[in-house]
Amino acid sequence: MPRSGPDPSSADLLCLCRDAAIRWGRGVQRTAGAMIGQPDYQAYVDHAAATHPDQAPLDKTAFFRLHEQRRFGGAGGFKCC
């Protein structure tokens, strides 16, 4: 019996697979970062925009340096709110 509904073209299927793989990869990256204690930069940027709109967020390099310093015992650890 033939299926009803649209049959996705190979290009559509390729896009769906690519998008799923990208989402999966980002999830793996976030999970691996959390497992080793590395914070999520995008979550920080979203938080900073929502709670501190008058301040520019740290760039990615400064953010990770600050968190590494806090994690491994540097002076002046990071505190947001």
N, CA, C and O atoms as CSV, one atom per row, in Angstrom:
chain,resi,resn,atom,element,x,y,z
A,1,MET,N,N,0.852,-1.175,0.000
A,1,MET,CA,C,0.000,0.000,0.000
A,1,MET,C,C,0.895,1.235,0.000
A,1,MET,O,O,1.806,1.318,0.824
A,2,PRO,N,N,0.671,2.183,-0.884
A,2,PRO,CA,C,1.511,3.374,-0.944
A,2,PRO,C,C,1.324,4.240,0.299
A,2,PRO,O,O,0.248,4.325,0.891
A,3,ARG,N,N,2.429,4.870,0.652
A,3,ARG,CA,C,2.382,5.766,1.810
A,3,ARG,C,C,1.706,7.064,1.418
A,3,ARG,O,O,1.860,7.542,0.294
A,4,SER,N,N,0.959,7.631,2.349
A,4,SER,CA,C,0.356,8.931,2.087
A,4,SER,C,C,1.281,10.011,2.637
A,4,SER,O,O,2.051,9.767,3.566
A,5,GLY,N,N,1.202,11.170,2.073
A,5,GLY,CA,C,2.038,12.276,2.520
A,5,GLY,C,C,3.237,12.449,1.610
A,5,GLY,O,O,3.510,11.617,0.745
A,6,PRO,N,N,3.942,13.537,1.822
A,6,PRO,CA,C,5.084,13.822,0.946
A,6,PRO,C,C,6.242,12.874,1.202
A,6,PRO,O,O,6.514,12.483,2.337
A,7,ASP,N,N,6.911,12.519,0.129
A,7,ASP,CA,C,8.107,11.690,0.207
A,7,ASP,C,C,9.301,12.644,0.177
A,7,ASP,O,O,9.502,13.345,-0.815
A,8,PRO,N,N,10.099,12.679,1.255
A,8,PRO,CA,C,11.198,13.645,1.265
A,8,PRO,C,C,12.218,13.336,0.182
A,8,PRO,O,O,12.583,12.182,-0.042
A,9,SER,N,N,12.665,14.380,-0.479
A,9,SER,CA,C,13.699,14.187,-1.498
A,9,SER,C,C,15.016,13.859,-0.804
A,9,SER,O,O,15.144,14.012,0.411
A,10,SER,N,N,15.974,13.415,-1.571
A,10,SER,CA,C,17.264,13.062,-0.978
A,10,SER,C,C,17.945,14.300,-0.387
A,10,SER,O,O,18.661,14.184,0.607
A,11,ALA,N,N,17.736,15.488,-0.980
A,11,ALA,CA,C,18.323,16.718,-0.442
A,11,ALA,C,C,17.702,17.052,0.909
A,11,ALA,O,O,18.408,17.451,1.835
A,12,ASP,N,N,16.381,16.889,1.027
A,12,ASP,CA,C,15.707,17.150,2.301
A,12,ASP,C,C,16.185,16.175,3.363
A,12,ASP,O,O,16.427,16.559,4.507
A,13,LEU,N,N,16.318,14.922,2.981
A,13,LEU,CA,C,16.777,13.908,3.918
A,13,LEU,C,C,18.211,14.196,4.360
A,13,LEU,O,O,18.552,14.029,5.531
A,14,LEU,N,N,19.043,14.628,3.421
A,14,LEU,CA,C,20.418,14.983,3.745
A,14,LEU,C,C,20.449,16.151,4.731
A,14,LEU,O,O,21.231,16.136,5.682
A,15,CYS,N,N,19.602,17.167,4.511
A,15,CYS,CA,C,19.539,18.307,5.427
A,15,CYS,C,C,19.082,17.867,6.812
A,15,CYS,O,O,19.630,18.315,7.819
A,16,LEU,N,N,18.086,16.998,6.866
A,16,LEU,CA,C,17.593,16.517,8.150
A,16,LEU,C,C,18.670,15.733,8.889
A,16,LEU,O,O,18.844,15.894,10.097
A,17,CYS,N,N,19.383,14.896,8.169
A,17,CYS,CA,C,20.459,14.115,8.789
A,17,CYS,C,C,21.586,15.029,9.260
A,17,CYS,O,O,22.108,14.857,10.361
A,18,ARG,N,N,21.956,15.983,8.444
A,18,ARG,CA,C,23.020,16.915,8.815
A,18,ARG,C,C,22.630,17.712,10.055
A,18,ARG,O,O,23.435,17.864,10.974
A,19,ASP,N,N,21.402,18.220,10.087
A,19,ASP,CA,C,20.947,19.004,11.233
A,19,ASP,C,C,20.913,18.153,12.502
A,19,ASP,O,O,21.280,18.623,13.579
A,20,ALA,N,N,20.473,16.909,12.372
A,20,ALA,CA,C,20.455,16.005,13.527
A,20,ALA,C,C,21.875,15.725,14.014
A,20,ALA,O,O,22.120,15.685,15.220
A,21,ALA,N,N,22.796,15.534,13.100
A,21,ALA,CA,C,24.187,15.272,13.477
A,21,ALA,C,C,24.806,16.488,14.165
A,21,ALA,O,O,25.563,16.336,15.124
A,22,ILE,N,N,24.494,17.678,13.689
A,22,ILE,CA,C,25.012,18.899,14.309
A,22,ILE,C,C,24.460,19.048,15.725
A,22,ILE,O,O,25.206,19.357,16.655
A,23,ARG,N,N,23.157,18.829,15.889
A,23,ARG,CA,C,22.556,18.910,17.231
A,23,ARG,C,C,23.176,17.874,18.164
A,23,ARG,O,O,23.476,18.177,19.318
A,24,TRP,N,N,23.368,16.656,17.669
A,24,TRP,CA,C,23.970,15.598,18.464
A,24,TRP,C,C,25.391,15.986,18.862
A,24,TRP,O,O,25.787,15.808,20.014
A,25,GLY,N,N,26.146,16.509,17.924
A,25,GLY,CA,C,27.526,16.918,18.199
A,25,GLY,C,C,27.608,18.017,19.244
A,25,GLY,O,O,28.479,17.988,20.114
A,26,ARG,N,N,26.714,18.976,19.163
A,26,ARG,CA,C,26.700,20.045,20.170
A,26,ARG,C,C,26.340,19.493,21.543
A,26,ARG,O,O,26.898,19.915,22.556
A,27,GLY,N,N,25.413,18.555,21.571
A,27,GLY,CA,C,25.054,17.926,22.840
A,27,GLY,C,C,26.218,17.158,23.443
A,27,GLY,O,O,26.457,17.220,24.649
A,28,VAL,N,N,26.942,16.432,22.597
A,28,VAL,CA,C,28.122,15.693,23.057
A,28,VAL,C,C,29.169,16.667,23.584
A,28,VAL,O,O,29.794,16.409,24.613
A,29,GLN,N,N,29.362,17.772,22.893
A,29,GLN,CA,C,30.340,18.769,23.314
A,29,GLN,C,C,29.967,19.353,24.681
A,29,GLN,O,O,30.826,19.483,25.553
A,30,ARG,N,N,28.691,19.706,24.872
A,30,ARG,CA,C,28.246,20.241,26.160
A,30,ARG,C,C,28.399,19.204,27.272
A,30,ARG,O,O,28.831,19.527,28.379
A,31,THR,N,N,28.040,17.959,26.969
A,31,THR,CA,C,28.139,16.898,27.971
A,31,THR,C,C,29.589,16.640,28.351
A,31,THR,O,O,29.912,16.521,29.533
A,32,ALA,N,N,30.453,16.553,27.363
A,32,ALA,CA,C,31.876,16.320,27.645
A,32,ALA,C,C,32.456,17.484,28.440
A,32,ALA,O,O,33.235,17.271,29.368
A,33,GLY,N,N,32.088,18.695,28.090
A,33,GLY,CA,C,32.560,19.861,28.837
A,33,GLY,C,C,32.096,19.835,30.279
A,33,GLY,O,O,32.863,20.153,31.188
A,34,ALA,N,N,30.850,19.462,30.495
A,34,ALA,CA,C,30.320,19.377,31.857
A,34,ALA,C,C,31.030,18.284,32.649
A,34,ALA,O,O,31.263,18.433,33.849
A,35,MET,N,N,31.372,17.195,31.984
A,35,MET,CA,C,32.039,16.089,32.671
A,35,MET,C,C,33.436,16.469,33.167
A,35,MET,O,O,33.889,15.972,34.198
A,36,ILE,N,N,34.105,17.338,32.442
A,36,ILE,CA,C,35.447,17.752,32.866
A,36,ILE,C,C,35.440,19.088,33.588
A,36,ILE,O,O,36.497,19.631,33.908
A,37,GLY,N,N,34.247,19.621,33.848
A,37,GLY,CA,C,34.140,20.859,34.611
A,37,GLY,C,C,34.291,22.121,33.786
A,37,GLY,O,O,34.542,23.189,34.343
A,38,GLN,N,N,34.146,22.028,32.492
A,38,GLN,CA,C,34.258,23.193,31.615
A,38,GLN,C,C,32.868,23.785,31.409
A,38,GLN,O,O,31.973,23.087,30.933
A,39,PRO,N,N,32.666,25.046,31.754
A,39,PRO,CA,C,31.342,25.648,31.630
A,39,PRO,C,C,30.940,25.879,30.175
A,39,PRO,O,O,31.781,25.875,29.277
A,40,ASP,N,N,29.655,26.077,29.962
A,40,ASP,CA,C,29.091,26.286,28.633
A,40,ASP,C,C,29.093,27.785,28.319
A,40,ASP,O,O,28.366,28.553,28.949
A,41,TYR,N,N,29.901,28.194,27.357
A,41,TYR,CA,C,30.038,29.619,27.026
A,41,TYR,C,C,28.723,30.216,26.537
A,41,TYR,O,O,28.369,31.326,26.934
A,42,GLN,N,N,27.997,29.504,25.688
A,42,GLN,CA,C,26.740,30.046,25.155
A,42,GLN,C,C,25.715,30.245,26.270
A,42,GLN,O,O,24.955,31.213,26.244
A,43,ALA,N,N,25.687,29.346,27.242
A,43,ALA,CA,C,24.785,29.516,28.385
A,43,ALA,C,C,25.171,30.768,29.167
A,43,ALA,O,O,24.297,31.497,29.639
A,44,TYR,N,N,26.474,31.024,29.309
A,44,TYR,CA,C,26.941,32.239,29.977
A,44,TYR,C,C,26.508,33.488,29.211
A,44,TYR,O,O,26.019,34.445,29.813
A,45,VAL,N,N,26.683,33.486,27.895
A,45,VAL,CA,C,26.302,34.640,27.081
A,45,VAL,C,C,24.798,34.903,27.198
A,45,VAL,O,O,24.375,36.050,27.334
A,46,ASP,N,N,23.997,33.841,27.145
A,46,ASP,CA,C,22.547,33.989,27.288
A,46,ASP,C,C,22.192,34.551,28.659
A,46,ASP,O,O,21.343,35.435,28.769
A,47,HIS,N,N,22.839,34.042,29.701
A,47,HIS,CA,C,22.593,34.523,31.061
A,47,HIS,C,C,23.003,35.990,31.194
A,47,HIS,O,O,22.266,36.793,31.766
A,48,ALA,N,N,24.177,36.337,30.666
A,48,ALA,CA,C,24.667,37.709,30.765
A,48,ALA,C,C,23.725,38.676,30.047
A,48,ALA,O,O,23.460,39.770,30.547
A,49,ALA,N,N,23.225,38.282,28.891
A,49,ALA,CA,C,22.303,39.152,28.145
A,49,ALA,C,C,20.990,39.339,28.897
A,49,ALA,O,O,20.405,40.422,28.868
A,50,ALA,N,N,20.528,38.293,29.566
A,50,ALA,CA,C,19.252,38.363,30.279
A,50,ALA,C,C,19.361,39.119,31.598
A,50,ALA,O,O,18.452,39.868,31.955
A,51,THR,N,N,20.453,38.935,32.321
A,51,THR,CA,C,20.548,39.509,33.664
A,51,THR,C,C,21.431,40.744,33.764
A,51,THR,O,O,21.310,41.513,34.718
A,52,HIS,N,N,22.306,40.944,32.804
A,52,HIS,CA,C,23.223,42.099,32.823
A,52,HIS,C,C,23.269,42.765,31.443
A,52,HIS,O,O,24.334,42.825,30.829
A,53,PRO,N,N,22.131,43.265,30.946
A,53,PRO,CA,C,22.112,43.809,29.582
A,53,PRO,C,C,22.996,45.048,29.392
A,53,PRO,O,O,23.354,45.389,28.265
A,54,ASP,N,N,23.345,45.714,30.487
A,54,ASP,CA,C,24.175,46.920,30.393
A,54,ASP,C,C,25.666,46.616,30.299
A,54,ASP,O,O,26.465,47.518,30.044
A,55,GLN,N,N,26.054,45.344,30.504
A,55,GLN,CA,C,27.463,44.958,30.476
A,55,GLN,C,C,27.726,44.010,29.303
A,55,GLN,O,O,26.930,43.117,29.012
A,56,ALA,N,N,28.844,44.227,28.653
A,56,ALA,CA,C,29.230,43.320,27.566
A,56,ALA,C,C,29.764,42.031,28.175
A,56,ALA,O,O,30.526,42.088,29.141
A,57,PRO,N,N,29.387,40.863,27.638
A,57,PRO,CA,C,29.924,39.608,28.182
A,57,PRO,C,C,31.404,39.464,27.840
A,57,PRO,O,O,31.899,40.069,26.889
A,58,LEU,N,N,32.095,38.656,28.627
A,58,LEU,CA,C,33.500,38.363,28.340
A,58,LEU,C,C,33.606,37.659,27.001
A,58,LEU,O,O,32.686,36.959,26.580
A,59,ASP,N,N,34.737,37.850,26.335
A,59,ASP,CA,C,34.939,37.063,25.116
A,59,ASP,C,C,35.249,35.628,25.527
A,59,ASP,O,O,35.502,35.349,26.699
A,60,LYS,N,N,35.227,34.729,24.563
A,60,LYS,CA,C,35.352,33.296,24.850
A,60,LYS,C,C,36.667,32.969,25.562
A,60,LYS,O,O,36.678,32.184,26.510
A,61,THR,N,N,37.758,33.557,25.117
A,61,THR,CA,C,39.066,33.271,25.714
A,61,THR,C,C,39.117,33.737,27.163
A,61,THR,O,O,39.554,32.988,28.036
A,62,ALA,N,N,38.679,34.957,27.428
A,62,ALA,CA,C,38.685,35.485,28.795
A,62,ALA,C,C,37.763,34.675,29.703
A,62,ALA,O,O,38.090,34.430,30.864
A,63,PHE,N,N,36.616,34.262,29.175
A,63,PHE,CA,C,35.673,33.455,29.949
A,63,PHE,C,C,36.312,32.147,30.400
A,63,PHE,O,O,36.237,31.797,31.578
A,64,PHE,N,N,36.943,31.421,29.476
A,64,PHE,CA,C,37.540,30.145,29.826
A,64,PHE,C,C,38.761,30.314,30.735
A,64,PHE,O,O,38.984,29.490,31.622
A,65,ARG,N,N,39.544,31.359,30.528
A,65,ARG,CA,C,40.683,31.605,31.420
A,65,ARG,C,C,40.216,31.876,32.840
A,65,ARG,O,O,40.800,31.376,33.802
A,66,LEU,N,N,39.162,32.669,32.967
A,66,LEU,CA,C,38.625,32.992,34.282
A,66,LEU,C,C,38.100,31.744,34.985
A,66,LEU,O,O,38.326,31.568,36.182
A,67,HIS,N,N,37.408,30.886,34.260
A,67,HIS,CA,C,36.886,29.664,34.865
A,67,HIS,C,C,37.988,28.659,35.180
A,67,HIS,O,O,37.894,27.940,36.175
A,68,GLU,N,N,39.017,28.594,34.364
A,68,GLU,CA,C,40.158,27.731,34.675
A,68,GLU,C,C,40.859,28.232,35.935
A,68,GLU,O,O,41.267,27.436,36.780
A,69,GLN,N,N,40.997,29.540,36.058
A,69,GLN,CA,C,41.620,30.128,37.229
A,69,GLN,C,C,40.809,29.790,38.478
A,69,GLN,O,O,41.375,29.425,39.509
A,70,ARG,N,N,39.495,29.910,38.387
A,70,ARG,CA,C,38.630,29.586,39.523
A,70,ARG,C,C,38.724,28.096,39.857
A,70,ARG,O,O,38.807,27.724,41.027
A,71,ARG,N,N,38.711,27.262,38.846
A,71,ARG,CA,C,38.705,25.814,39.066
A,71,ARG,C,C,39.998,25.316,39.691
A,71,ARG,O,O,39.978,24.430,40.545
A,72,PHE,N,N,41.124,25.884,39.268
A,72,PHE,CA,C,42.419,25.383,39.723
A,72,PHE,C,C,43.075,26.277,40.761
A,72,PHE,O,O,44.283,26.191,40.979
A,73,GLY,N,N,42.287,27.139,41.407
A,73,GLY,CA,C,42.765,27.844,42.584
A,73,GLY,C,C,43.455,29.168,42.367
A,73,GLY,O,O,44.263,29.573,43.202
A,74,GLY,N,N,43.175,29.851,41.294
A,74,GLY,CA,C,43.746,31.172,41.112
A,74,GLY,C,C,43.055,32.188,41.993
A,74,GLY,O,O,41.951,31.937,42.477
A,75,ALA,N,N,43.673,33.313,42.208
A,75,ALA,CA,C,43.075,34.376,43.014
A,75,ALA,C,C,41.982,35.091,42.237
A,75,ALA,O,O,42.053,35.175,41.011
A,76,GLY,N,N,40.993,35.596,42.916
A,76,GLY,CA,C,39.940,36.384,42.276
A,76,GLY,C,C,39.027,35.571,41.411
A,76,GLY,O,O,38.815,35.918,40.249
A,77,GLY,N,N,38.476,34.497,41.936
A,77,GLY,CA,C,37.581,33.626,41.163
A,77,GLY,C,C,36.388,34.358,40.602
A,77,GLY,O,O,36.091,35.486,40.996
A,78,PHE,N,N,35.722,33.725,39.703
A,78,PHE,CA,C,34.598,34.308,38.962
A,78,PHE,C,C,33.306,34.226,39.765
A,78,PHE,O,O,32.956,33.159,40.270
A,79,LYS,N,N,32.607,35.325,39.885
A,79,LYS,CA,C,31.287,35.343,40.503
A,79,LYS,C,C,30.416,36.280,39.701
A,79,LYS,O,O,30.801,37.415,39.419
A,80,CYS,N,N,29.267,35.811,39.342
A,80,CYS,CA,C,28.381,36.634,38.515
A,80,CYS,C,C,27.397,37.417,39.375
A,80,CYS,O,O,27.486,38.639,39.495
A,81,CYS,N,N,26.477,36.704,39.958
A,81,CYS,CA,C,25.375,37.376,40.661
A,81,CYS,C,C,25.469,37.199,42.158
A,81,CYS,O,O,24.620,37.701,42.894
